Amino acid sequence: MNLREVNMTELIVQKEPLPWWAAGLLLGLVQILAVALEGPLGVSTQFVVADAKVIKEVAPEYTAEHPLISNEKYQKFGYGWWLDVGLVAGAALAALALGRWKLRATTVWWRRNHNSKVFTRLIAAFVGGFFILLGARFAHGCTSGQFASGWSQLSLSVVPFTITLFGFGMLTARLVYPKSPEIEK
Amino acid sequence: MSTQVILGLFVGGLFGAALAIAALADPDKIIGTLRLKDLHAMRTIAVFVLVGMFGVWVLEAAGAAHLSIKPATVVSVLIGGALLGIGFGMTGYCPGTGLACAAGGRIDALVTVIGMFAGALAYILIYPQVAVPIERIADYGSVTLPEITKVSRAAWTIPIVVVGALVLLVTRPKPAK
């Protein structure tokens, strides 16, 4: 591919729409609203709910005897499920409103370190996704439900989670993305 | 529609929009932060957590908080954090931002979401034999730091929020010329 044909947004990390303090304040206010209305933010449980619904159709007896997915929590579409549905809609609308909705299959950091090989990016995306959700369930929550909501509520579980999440996250990022691209300031 | 549906869609809609506007739903900003080359996401996450902590304290004092404390099954949480960290460092996505990025047109994020469904399935399959025994090791239950240290939530919240805010203020990036 001719480099000139590549959009500049694919070569330089685009500047954030909001300064860090305003961005963090916005997210913090959403967390406060969530805790005031129904319950803290969380995302990953619903992946198990979706799978559990399918497994129940395919293997009802296995589901009924399973110590996890026989639990009513994993068999209903409640607040958490609709939170994830809302998340997808809200993110799509915000990306459109910001003029940042764009079909693409790789990232600036990936391009800088692994050229423009989209196929390898997609393989890494799948394997990464597998580890993300497997890990989130062992931890009883992800970066939303365990990390952000855990610190907000000062749970004991957030302390060990924070150590391994960022320790392994930083180590893996260092191995996968050794070279830094240009970052718009 | 039940209240649960409306509240979920409302809170989730705001959360998804906030993730996109805050640029946390941007794998390049996340990898930049994990590589300590672009601290926007790290500072944003720090403010997110400090504001949330302050607000939850006020809500709890007013008797208006709906808390959900995760069990501190220490070994299981350490393993989970490590696995999630590996996926996070590979992709720049986590469950929330993966969904948000897929909604923003990122095909690789959509593939990560598919990988997440596979990861959830693997967890269900190994849960009885693998996850249950691990969860029994060093299980401290659904406790908070104020409960286990026998001090008030205020005694934890005020110092963390004040020190955190001061650190963010002192280390704030200089405006671009």
mmCIF file of C-alpha atoms in Angstrom:
data_model
loop_
_atom_site.group_PDB
_atom_site.id
_atom_site.type_symbol
_atom_site.label_atom_id
_atom_site.label_comp_id
_atom_site.label_asym_id
_atom_site.label_seq_id
_atom_site.Cartn_x
_atom_site.Cartn_y
_atom_site.Cartn_z
ATOM 1 C CA MET A 1 0.000 0.000 0.000
ATOM 2 C CA ASN A 2 1.239 3.481 -0.848
ATOM 3 C CA LEU A 3 1.924 5.392 2.346
ATOM 4 C CA ARG A 4 0.321 8.509 0.908
ATOM 5 C CA GLU A 5 -2.994 6.702 0.682
ATOM 6 C CA VAL A 6 -2.988 6.005 4.413
ATOM 7 C CA ASN A 7 -5.050 8.453 6.387
ATOM 8 C CA MET A 8 -2.928 10.409 8.873
ATOM 9 C CA THR A 9 -5.141 9.234 11.759
ATOM 10 C CA GLU A 10 -3.780 5.732 11.155
ATOM 11 C CA LEU A 11 -0.164 6.825 11.658
ATOM 12 C CA ILE A 12 -0.404 9.264 14.552
ATOM 13 C CA VAL A 13 -2.237 8.646 17.811
ATOM 14 C CA GLN A 14 -5.116 11.125 17.682
ATOM 15 C CA LYS A 15 -5.465 13.687 20.477
ATOM 16 C CA GLU A 16 -8.206 13.082 23.046
ATOM 17 C CA PRO A 17 -11.445 15.146 22.721
ATOM 18 C CA LEU A 18 -11.445 16.201 26.412
ATOM 19 C CA PRO A 19 -8.657 17.040 28.896
ATOM 20 C CA TRP A 20 -7.924 14.259 31.437
ATOM 21 C CA TRP A 21 -9.583 15.984 34.401
ATOM 22 C CA ALA A 22 -12.851 16.594 32.528
ATOM 23 C CA ALA A 23 -12.840 13.061 31.081
ATOM 24 C CA GLY A 24 -12.268 11.519 34.527
ATOM 25 C CA LEU A 25 -14.894 13.759 36.139
ATOM 26 C CA LEU A 26 -17.460 12.671 33.548
ATOM 27 C CA LEU A 27 -16.791 8.970 34.193
ATOM 28 C CA GLY A 28 -16.775 9.491 37.966
ATOM 29 C CA LEU A 29 -20.172 11.208 37.812
ATOM 30 C CA VAL A 30 -21.584 8.272 35.817
ATOM 31 C CA GLN A 31 -20.272 5.919 38.537
ATOM 32 C CA ILE A 32 -21.922 8.014 41.284
ATOM 33 C CA LEU A 33 -25.195 8.015 39.340
ATOM 34 C CA ALA A 34 -24.993 4.222 38.908
ATOM 35 C CA VAL A 35 -24.413 3.640 42.652
ATOM 36 C CA ALA A 36 -27.202 6.085 43.563
ATOM 37 C CA LEU A 37 -29.738 4.496 41.199
ATOM 38 C CA GLU A 38 -29.158 0.730 41.142
ATOM 39 C CA GLY A 39 -25.601 -0.574 41.489
ATOM 40 C CA PRO A 40 -21.990 0.111 40.484
ATOM 41 C CA LEU A 41 -20.742 -0.112 36.892
ATOM 42 C CA GLY A 42 -19.777 -3.553 35.598
ATOM 43 C CA VAL A 43 -19.608 -5.187 32.190
ATOM 44 C CA SER A 44 -18.097 -8.680 32.083
ATOM 45 C CA THR A 45 -20.735 -10.760 33.955
ATOM 46 C CA GLN A 46 -23.108 -10.403 31.005
ATOM 47 C CA PHE A 47 -20.794 -12.363 28.702
ATOM 48 C CA VAL A 48 -21.410 -15.357 30.968
ATOM 49 C CA VAL A 49 -25.149 -14.572 30.984
ATOM 50 C CA ALA A 50 -25.266 -14.577 27.171
ATOM 51 C CA ASP A 51 -23.328 -17.862 26.970
ATOM 52 C CA ALA A 52 -25.469 -19.375 29.753
ATOM 53 C CA LYS A 53 -28.654 -18.564 27.811
ATOM 54 C CA VAL A 54 -27.313 -20.390 24.749
ATOM 55 C CA ILE A 55 -26.030 -23.374 26.770
ATOM 56 C CA LYS A 56 -29.454 -23.690 28.415
ATOM 57 C CA GLU A 57 -31.034 -24.104 24.974
ATOM 58 C CA VAL A 58 -28.460 -26.678 23.859
ATOM 59 C CA ALA A 59 -27.951 -28.590 27.119
ATOM 60 C CA PRO A 60 -30.687 -27.874 29.702
ATOM 61 C CA GLU A 61 -29.624 -30.709 32.031
ATOM 62 C CA TYR A 62 -25.983 -29.585 32.096
ATOM 63 C CA THR A 63 -27.176 -26.047 32.896
ATOM 64 C CA ALA A 64 -29.461 -27.190 35.729
ATOM 65 C CA GLU A 65 -26.606 -29.076 37.428
ATOM 66 C CA HIS A 66 -23.921 -26.444 36.820
ATOM 67 C CA PRO A 67 -22.886 -24.695 40.080
ATOM 68 C CA LEU A 68 -22.470 -21.313 38.339
ATOM 69 C CA ILE A 69 -24.914 -20.920 35.470
ATOM 70 C CA SER A 70 -27.820 -22.612 37.243
ATOM 71 C CA ASN A 71 -27.758 -19.513 39.461
ATOM 72 C CA GLU A 72 -30.662 -17.179 38.695
ATOM 73 C CA LYS A 73 -28.221 -14.261 38.317
ATOM 74 C CA TYR A 74 -26.853 -15.879 35.135
ATOM 75 C CA GLN A 75 -30.241 -16.770 33.699
ATOM 76 C CA LYS A 76 -31.890 -13.367 33.478
ATOM 77 C CA PHE A 77 -31.442 -10.189 31.480
ATOM 78 C CA GLY A 78 -31.477 -7.601 34.283
ATOM 79 C CA TYR A 79 -29.883 -4.214 35.016
ATOM 80 C CA GLY A 80 -26.382 -5.409 34.087
ATOM 81 C CA TRP A 81 -27.463 -6.749 30.710
ATOM 82 C CA TRP A 82 -29.281 -3.553 29.739
ATOM 83 C CA LEU A 83 -26.304 -1.549 30.980
ATOM 84 C CA ASP A 84 -24.144 -3.321 28.374
ATOM 85 C CA VAL A 85 -26.752 -2.778 25.655
ATOM 86 C CA GLY A 86 -26.895 0.917 26.592
ATOM 87 C CA LEU A 87 -23.087 1.070 26.612
ATOM 88 C CA VAL A 88 -22.907 -0.093 22.983
ATOM 89 C CA ALA A 89 -25.575 2.415 21.883
ATOM 90 C CA GLY A 90 -24.057 5.292 23.877
ATOM 91 C CA ALA A 91 -20.550 4.625 22.565
ATOM 92 C CA ALA A 92 -21.775 4.436 18.948
ATOM 93 C CA LEU A 93 -23.728 7.698 19.245
ATOM 94 C CA ALA A 94 -20.834 9.503 20.961
ATOM 95 C CA ALA A 95 -18.340 8.303 18.305
ATOM 96 C CA LEU A 96 -20.679 9.564 15.575
ATOM 97 C CA ALA A 97 -21.214 12.903 17.350
ATOM 98 C CA LEU A 98 -17.442 13.370 17.750
ATOM 99 C CA GLY A 99 -16.853 12.539 14.078
ATOM 100 C CA ARG A 100 -14.657 9.613 15.183
ATOM 101 C CA TRP A 101 -16.861 6.736 13.992
ATOM 102 C CA LYS A 102 -14.676 4.952 11.453
ATOM 103 C CA LEU A 103 -14.381 1.410 10.102
ATOM 104 C CA ARG A 104 -10.860 0.122 10.775
ATOM 105 C CA ALA A 105 -9.250 -3.150 11.771
ATOM 106 C CA THR A 106 -5.929 -2.173 13.285
ATOM 107 C CA THR A 107 -4.424 0.485 15.550
ATOM 108 C CA VAL A 108 -1.632 3.056 15.328
ATOM 109 C CA TRP A 109 0.519 1.199 17.881
ATOM 110 C CA TRP A 110 0.009 -2.129 16.055
ATOM 111 C CA ARG A 111 0.921 -0.551 12.708
ATOM 112 C CA ARG A 112 4.098 0.951 14.191
ATOM 113 C CA ASN A 113 5.261 -2.383 15.604
ATOM 114 C CA HIS A 114 3.851 -4.968 13.196
ATOM 115 C CA ASN A 115 3.480 -2.991 9.941
ATOM 116 C CA SER A 116 0.022 -3.014 8.431
ATOM 117 C CA LYS A 117 -0.665 -6.727 8.897
ATOM 118 C CA VAL A 118 -4.348 -6.727 9.702
ATOM 119 C CA PHE A 119 -4.603 -10.528 9.946
ATOM 120 C CA THR A 120 -2.125 -10.778 12.829
ATOM 121 C CA ARG A 121 -3.959 -7.931 14.589
ATOM 122 C CA LEU A 122 -7.206 -9.892 14.354
ATOM 123 C CA ILE A 123 -5.585 -13.077 15.693
ATOM 124 C CA ALA A 124 -4.138 -11.116 18.623
ATOM 125 C CA ALA A 125 -7.538 -9.454 19.134
ATOM 126 C CA PHE A 126 -9.279 -12.834 19.462
ATOM 127 C CA VAL A 127 -6.675 -14.400 21.752
ATOM 128 C CA GLY A 128 -6.546 -11.220 23.845
ATOM 129 C CA GLY A 129 -10.343 -11.200 24.150
ATOM 130 C CA PHE A 130 -10.267 -14.822 25.360
ATOM 131 C CA PHE A 131 -7.769 -13.974 28.130
ATOM 132 C CA ILE A 132 -9.653 -10.785 29.032
ATOM 133 C CA LEU A 133 -12.948 -12.496 29.819
ATOM 134 C CA LEU A 134 -11.437 -15.650 31.325
ATOM 135 C CA GLY A 135 -9.409 -13.405 33.637
ATOM 136 C CA ALA A 136 -12.339 -11.110 34.401
ATOM 137 C CA ARG A 137 -14.383 -14.062 35.645
ATOM 138 C CA PHE A 138 -11.597 -15.470 37.833
ATOM 139 C CA ALA A 139 -11.341 -11.953 39.290
ATOM 140 C CA HIS A 140 -15.167 -11.524 39.633
ATOM 141 C CA GLY A 141 -14.979 -8.371 37.553
ATOM 142 C CA CYS A 142 -13.098 -6.435 34.916
ATOM 143 C CA THR A 143 -11.605 -2.971 34.674
ATOM 144 C CA SER A 144 -15.110 -1.566 35.291
ATOM 145 C CA GLY A 145 -16.745 -3.881 37.826
ATOM 146 C CA GLN A 146 -13.636 -4.887 39.764
ATOM 147 C CA PHE A 147 -11.078 -2.058 39.278
ATOM 148 C CA ALA A 148 -13.110 1.184 38.940
ATOM 149 C CA SER A 149 -16.074 0.078 41.055
ATOM 150 C CA GLY A 150 -13.766 -1.716 43.508
ATOM 151 C CA TRP A 151 -11.738 1.425 44.258
ATOM 152 C CA SER A 152 -14.917 3.527 44.428
ATOM 153 C CA GLN A 153 -16.324 1.184 47.077
ATOM 154 C CA LEU A 154 -12.919 0.476 48.708
ATOM 155 C CA SER A 155 -13.301 -3.300 48.453
ATOM 156 C CA LEU A 156 -10.444 -5.493 49.699
ATOM 157 C CA SER A 157 -10.435 -7.466 46.419
ATOM 158 C CA VAL A 158 -9.357 -4.426 44.375
ATOM 159 C CA VAL A 159 -5.870 -4.404 45.925
ATOM 160 C CA PRO A 160 -4.577 -7.776 44.596
ATOM 161 C CA PHE A 161 -6.479 -7.180 41.336
ATOM 162 C CA THR A 162 -4.782 -3.827 40.688
ATOM 163 C CA ILE A 163 -1.308 -5.305 41.245
ATOM 164 C CA THR A 164 -1.580 -8.141 38.711
ATOM 165 C CA LEU A 165 -3.805 -6.265 36.211
ATOM 166 C CA PHE A 166 -1.346 -3.401 35.720
ATOM 167 C CA GLY A 167 1.784 -5.495 36.335
ATOM 168 C CA PHE A 168 0.939 -8.018 33.617
ATOM 169 C CA GLY A 169 -0.702 -5.342 31.439
ATOM 170 C CA MET A 170 2.433 -3.191 31.363
ATOM 171 C CA LEU A 171 4.738 -6.182 30.863
ATOM 172 C CA THR A 172 2.644 -7.551 27.978
ATOM 173 C CA ALA A 173 2.340 -4.133 26.312
ATOM 174 C CA ARG A 174 6.124 -3.758 26.536
ATOM 175 C CA LEU A 175 6.658 -7.111 24.782
ATOM 176 C CA VAL A 176 3.970 -6.614 22.109
ATOM 177 C CA TYR A 177 4.515 -2.893 21.425
ATOM 178 C CA PRO A 178 8.223 -2.083 21.953
ATOM 179 C CA LYS A 179 8.273 0.857 19.518
ATOM 180 C CA SER A 180 6.300 4.043 20.203
ATOM 181 C CA PRO A 181 4.453 5.818 17.369
ATOM 182 C CA GLU A 182 4.041 9.582 17.090
ATOM 183 C CA ILE A 183 1.469 10.856 19.612
ATOM 184 C CA GLU A 184 -0.483 14.057 18.877
ATOM 185 C CA LYS A 185 -0.168 16.474 21.831
ATOM 186 C CA MET B 1 -40.398 -1.941 30.338
ATOM 187 C CA SER B 2 -39.299 -2.700 33.794
ATOM 188 C CA THR B 3 -37.319 -0.250 35.891
ATOM 189 C CA GLN B 4 -34.238 -2.494 35.522
ATOM 190 C CA VAL B 5 -34.331 -2.119 31.741
ATOM 191 C CA ILE B 6 -34.712 1.666 31.853
ATOM 192 C CA LEU B 7 -32.032 2.177 34.532
ATOM 193 C CA GLY B 8 -29.635 -0.165 32.738
ATOM 194 C CA LEU B 9 -30.071 1.515 29.364
ATOM 195 C CA PHE B 10 -29.794 4.980 30.940
ATOM 196 C CA VAL B 11 -26.651 4.311 33.017
ATOM 197 C CA GLY B 12 -25.077 2.172 30.276
ATOM 198 C CA GLY B 13 -25.786 4.778 27.596
ATOM 199 C CA LEU B 14 -24.070 7.465 29.650
ATOM 200 C CA PHE B 15 -21.154 5.134 30.472
ATOM 201 C CA GLY B 16 -20.609 4.167 26.824
ATOM 202 C CA ALA B 17 -20.736 7.795 25.701
ATOM 203 C CA ALA B 18 -18.367 8.806 28.524
ATOM 204 C CA LEU B 19 -15.855 6.048 27.583
ATOM 205 C CA ALA B 20 -15.827 7.314 23.981
ATOM 206 C CA ILE B 21 -15.585 11.022 24.903
ATOM 207 C CA ALA B 22 -12.900 10.313 27.533
ATOM 208 C CA ALA B 23 -10.842 8.429 24.880
ATOM 209 C CA LEU B 24 -10.629 5.321 27.099
ATOM 210 C CA ALA B 25 -12.453 3.591 24.244
ATOM 211 C CA ASP B 26 -9.287 4.069 22.177
ATOM 212 C CA PRO B 27 -6.769 1.185 22.217
ATOM 213 C CA ASP B 28 -3.947 3.540 21.179
ATOM 214 C CA LYS B 29 -4.484 5.687 24.283
ATOM 215 C CA ILE B 30 -4.596 2.570 26.505
ATOM 216 C CA ILE B 31 -1.396 1.060 25.073
ATOM 217 C CA GLY B 32 0.240 4.508 25.326
ATOM 218 C CA THR B 33 -0.565 4.537 29.032
ATOM 219 C CA LEU B 34 0.570 0.939 29.667
ATOM 220 C CA ARG B 35 3.851 1.846 27.923
ATOM 221 C CA LEU B 36 4.051 5.091 30.001
ATOM 222 C CA LYS B 37 4.392 7.109 26.773
ATOM 223 C CA ASP B 38 0.992 8.859 26.843
ATOM 224 C CA LEU B 39 -0.444 9.410 30.307
ATOM 225 C CA HIS B 40 -3.862 10.792 29.311
ATOM 226 C CA ALA B 41 -5.685 7.496 29.989
ATOM 227 C CA MET B 42 -3.878 6.921 33.296
ATOM 228 C CA ARG B 43 -4.749 10.405 34.570
ATOM 229 C CA THR B 44 -8.345 10.036 33.356
ATOM 230 C CA ILE B 45 -8.694 6.679 35.149
ATOM 231 C CA ALA B 46 -7.210 8.200 38.329
ATOM 232 C CA VAL B 47 -9.765 11.042 38.308
ATOM 233 C CA PHE B 48 -12.567 8.548 37.494
ATOM 234 C CA VAL B 49 -11.650 6.453 40.536
ATOM 235 C CA LEU B 50 -11.120 9.397 42.925
ATOM 236 C CA VAL B 51 -14.407 11.087 41.966
ATOM 237 C CA GLY B 52 -16.223 7.743 42.258
ATOM 238 C CA MET B 53 -14.657 7.064 45.673
ATOM 239 C CA PHE B 54 -15.635 10.502 46.964
ATOM 240 C CA GLY B 55 -19.182 10.197 45.620
ATOM 241 C CA VAL B 56 -19.721 6.686 46.993
ATOM 242 C CA TRP B 57 -18.577 7.867 50.439
ATOM 243 C CA VAL B 58 -21.085 10.773 50.353
ATOM 244 C CA LEU B 59 -23.867 8.487 49.099
ATOM 245 C CA GLU B 60 -23.137 5.888 51.777
ATOM 246 C CA ALA B 61 -23.095 8.544 54.502
ATOM 247 C CA ALA B 62 -26.485 9.715 53.226
ATOM 248 C CA GLY B 63 -27.755 6.109 53.215
ATOM 249 C CA ALA B 64 -28.363 6.246 49.450
ATOM 250 C CA ALA B 65 -25.652 3.932 48.077
ATOM 251 C CA HIS B 66 -26.393 0.651 46.300
ATOM 252 C CA LEU B 67 -23.089 -1.133 46.895
ATOM 253 C CA SER B 68 -21.948 -4.446 45.411
ATOM 254 C CA ILE B 69 -18.731 -5.669 47.043
ATOM 255 C CA LYS B 70 -16.902 -8.459 45.185
ATOM 256 C CA PRO B 71 -15.561 -11.360 47.260
ATOM 257 C CA ALA B 72 -11.850 -11.093 48.100
ATOM 258 C CA THR B 73 -10.865 -14.589 46.935
ATOM 259 C CA VAL B 74 -7.253 -13.472 46.810
ATOM 260 C CA VAL B 75 -5.635 -16.231 44.719
ATOM 261 C CA SER B 76 -8.469 -16.302 42.185
ATOM 262 C CA VAL B 77 -8.381 -12.486 41.899
ATOM 263 C CA LEU B 78 -4.581 -12.460 41.431
ATOM 264 C CA ILE B 79 -4.831 -15.058 38.629
ATOM 265 C CA GLY B 80 -7.764 -13.221 37.039
ATOM 266 C CA GLY B 81 -5.962 -9.879 37.132
ATOM 267 C CA ALA B 82 -2.912 -11.454 35.469
ATOM 268 C CA LEU B 83 -4.936 -13.077 32.645
ATOM 269 C CA LEU B 84 -6.966 -9.924 32.092
ATOM 270 C CA GLY B 85 -3.745 -7.883 32.166
ATOM 271 C CA ILE B 86 -2.220 -10.060 29.424
ATOM 272 C CA GLY B 87 -5.281 -9.584 27.182
ATOM 273 C CA PHE B 88 -5.417 -5.869 28.029
ATOM 274 C CA GLY B 89 -1.734 -5.391 27.125
ATOM 275 C CA MET B 90 -2.101 -7.381 23.881
ATOM 276 C CA THR B 91 -5.164 -5.560 22.567
ATOM 277 C CA GLY B 92 -5.651 -2.263 24.411
ATOM 278 C CA TYR B 93 -9.206 -3.376 25.159
ATOM 279 C CA CYS B 94 -11.098 -4.487 28.238
ATOM 280 C CA PRO B 95 -14.722 -5.735 28.316
ATOM 281 C CA GLY B 96 -16.332 -2.261 28.485
ATOM 282 C CA THR B 97 -14.013 -0.480 26.072
ATOM 283 C CA GLY B 98 -13.986 -3.516 23.733
ATOM 284 C CA LEU B 99 -17.768 -3.234 23.347
ATOM 285 C CA ALA B 100 -17.525 0.565 23.028
ATOM 286 C CA CYS B 101 -14.778 0.345 20.362
ATOM 287 C CA ALA B 102 -16.679 -2.300 18.376
ATOM 288 C CA ALA B 103 -19.632 0.127 18.434
ATOM 289 C CA GLY B 104 -17.274 2.823 17.111
ATOM 290 C CA GLY B 105 -16.436 0.855 13.944
ATOM 291 C CA ARG B 106 -13.350 -1.069 15.076
ATOM 292 C CA ILE B 107 -13.407 -4.540 13.478
ATOM 293 C CA ASP B 108 -10.526 -5.772 15.675
ATOM 294 C CA ALA B 109 -12.557 -4.809 18.765
ATOM 295 C CA LEU B 110 -15.470 -6.843 17.409
ATOM 296 C CA VAL B 111 -13.086 -9.826 17.098
ATOM 297 C CA THR B 112 -11.983 -9.194 20.709
ATOM 298 C CA VAL B 113 -15.662 -9.257 21.761
ATOM 299 C CA ILE B 114 -16.023 -12.650 20.014
ATOM 300 C CA GLY B 115 -12.890 -13.808 21.869
ATOM 301 C CA MET B 116 -14.515 -12.633 25.108
ATOM 302 C CA PHE B 117 -17.584 -14.827 24.487
ATOM 303 C CA ALA B 118 -15.171 -17.744 23.971
ATOM 304 C CA GLY B 119 -13.336 -16.831 27.205
ATOM 305 C CA ALA B 120 -16.635 -16.751 29.114
ATOM 306 C CA LEU B 121 -17.512 -20.186 27.696
ATOM 307 C CA ALA B 122 -14.125 -21.587 28.764
ATOM 308 C CA TYR B 123 -14.728 -20.209 32.270
ATOM 309 C CA ILE B 124 -18.154 -21.878 32.480
ATOM 310 C CA LEU B 125 -16.671 -25.211 31.339
ATOM 311 C CA ILE B 126 -13.756 -25.201 33.806
ATOM 312 C CA TYR B 127 -15.680 -23.567 36.670
ATOM 313 C CA PRO B 128 -16.639 -26.701 38.671
ATOM 314 C CA GLN B 129 -13.207 -28.396 38.504
ATOM 315 C CA VAL B 130 -10.832 -25.410 38.387
ATOM 316 C CA ALA B 131 -12.400 -22.115 39.508
ATOM 317 C CA VAL B 132 -14.274 -23.444 42.572
ATOM 318 C CA PRO B 133 -11.189 -24.985 44.286
ATOM 319 C CA ILE B 134 -9.106 -21.853 43.542
ATOM 320 C CA GLU B 135 -11.818 -19.592 44.970
ATOM 321 C CA ARG B 136 -11.635 -21.485 48.258
ATOM 322 C CA ILE B 137 -7.977 -20.523 48.777
ATOM 323 C CA ALA B 138 -7.511 -17.361 50.876
ATOM 324 C CA ASP B 139 -11.168 -16.304 50.672
ATOM 325 C CA TYR B 140 -11.723 -13.247 52.855
ATOM 326 C CA GLY B 141 -15.322 -12.768 51.714
ATOM 327 C CA SER B 142 -17.065 -9.634 50.443
ATOM 328 C CA VAL B 143 -15.312 -7.161 52.719
ATOM 329 C CA THR B 144 -14.179 -3.564 52.316
ATOM 330 C CA LEU B 145 -10.904 -1.964 53.383
ATOM 331 C CA PRO B 146 -12.726 0.123 56.055
ATOM 332 C CA GLU B 147 -14.333 -3.061 57.474
ATOM 333 C CA ILE B 148 -11.142 -5.137 57.589
ATOM 334 C CA THR B 149 -9.103 -2.305 59.155
ATOM 335 C CA LYS B 150 -11.983 -1.355 61.491
ATOM 336 C CA VAL B 151 -11.852 2.355 60.615
ATOM 337 C CA SER B 152 -14.483 4.535 58.957
ATOM 338 C CA ARG B 153 -14.921 4.936 55.209
ATOM 339 C CA ALA B 154 -14.078 8.634 55.712
ATOM 340 C CA ALA B 155 -10.669 7.736 57.182
ATOM 341 C CA TRP B 156 -9.806 5.882 53.957
ATOM 342 C CA THR B 157 -11.534 8.163 51.461
ATOM 343 C CA ILE B 158 -10.365 11.616 52.563
ATOM 344 C CA PRO B 159 -6.582 10.910 52.601
ATOM 345 C CA ILE B 160 -6.664 8.964 49.294
ATOM 346 C CA VAL B 161 -8.727 11.638 47.510
ATOM 347 C CA VAL B 162 -6.656 14.547 48.887
ATOM 348 C CA VAL B 163 -3.259 12.942 48.195
ATOM 349 C CA GLY B 164 -4.414 11.688 44.764
ATOM 350 C CA ALA B 165 -5.708 15.119 43.766
ATOM 351 C CA LEU B 166 -2.462 16.788 44.915
ATOM 352 C CA VAL B 167 -0.321 14.312 42.967
ATOM 353 C CA LEU B 168 -2.423 14.880 39.830
ATOM 354 C CA LEU B 169 -2.184 18.654 40.301
ATOM 355 C CA VAL B 170 1.595 18.727 40.848
ATOM 356 C CA THR B 171 2.306 16.371 37.927
ATOM 357 C CA ARG B 172 -0.209 17.973 35.516
ATOM 358 C CA PRO B 173 1.007 18.195 31.918
ATOM 359 C CA LYS B 174 2.117 21.621 30.703
ATOM 360 C CA PRO B 175 -0.227 23.102 28.081
ATOM 361 C CA ALA B 176 1.059 22.660 24.506
ATOM 362 C CA LYS B 177 2.701 25.787 23.095
#
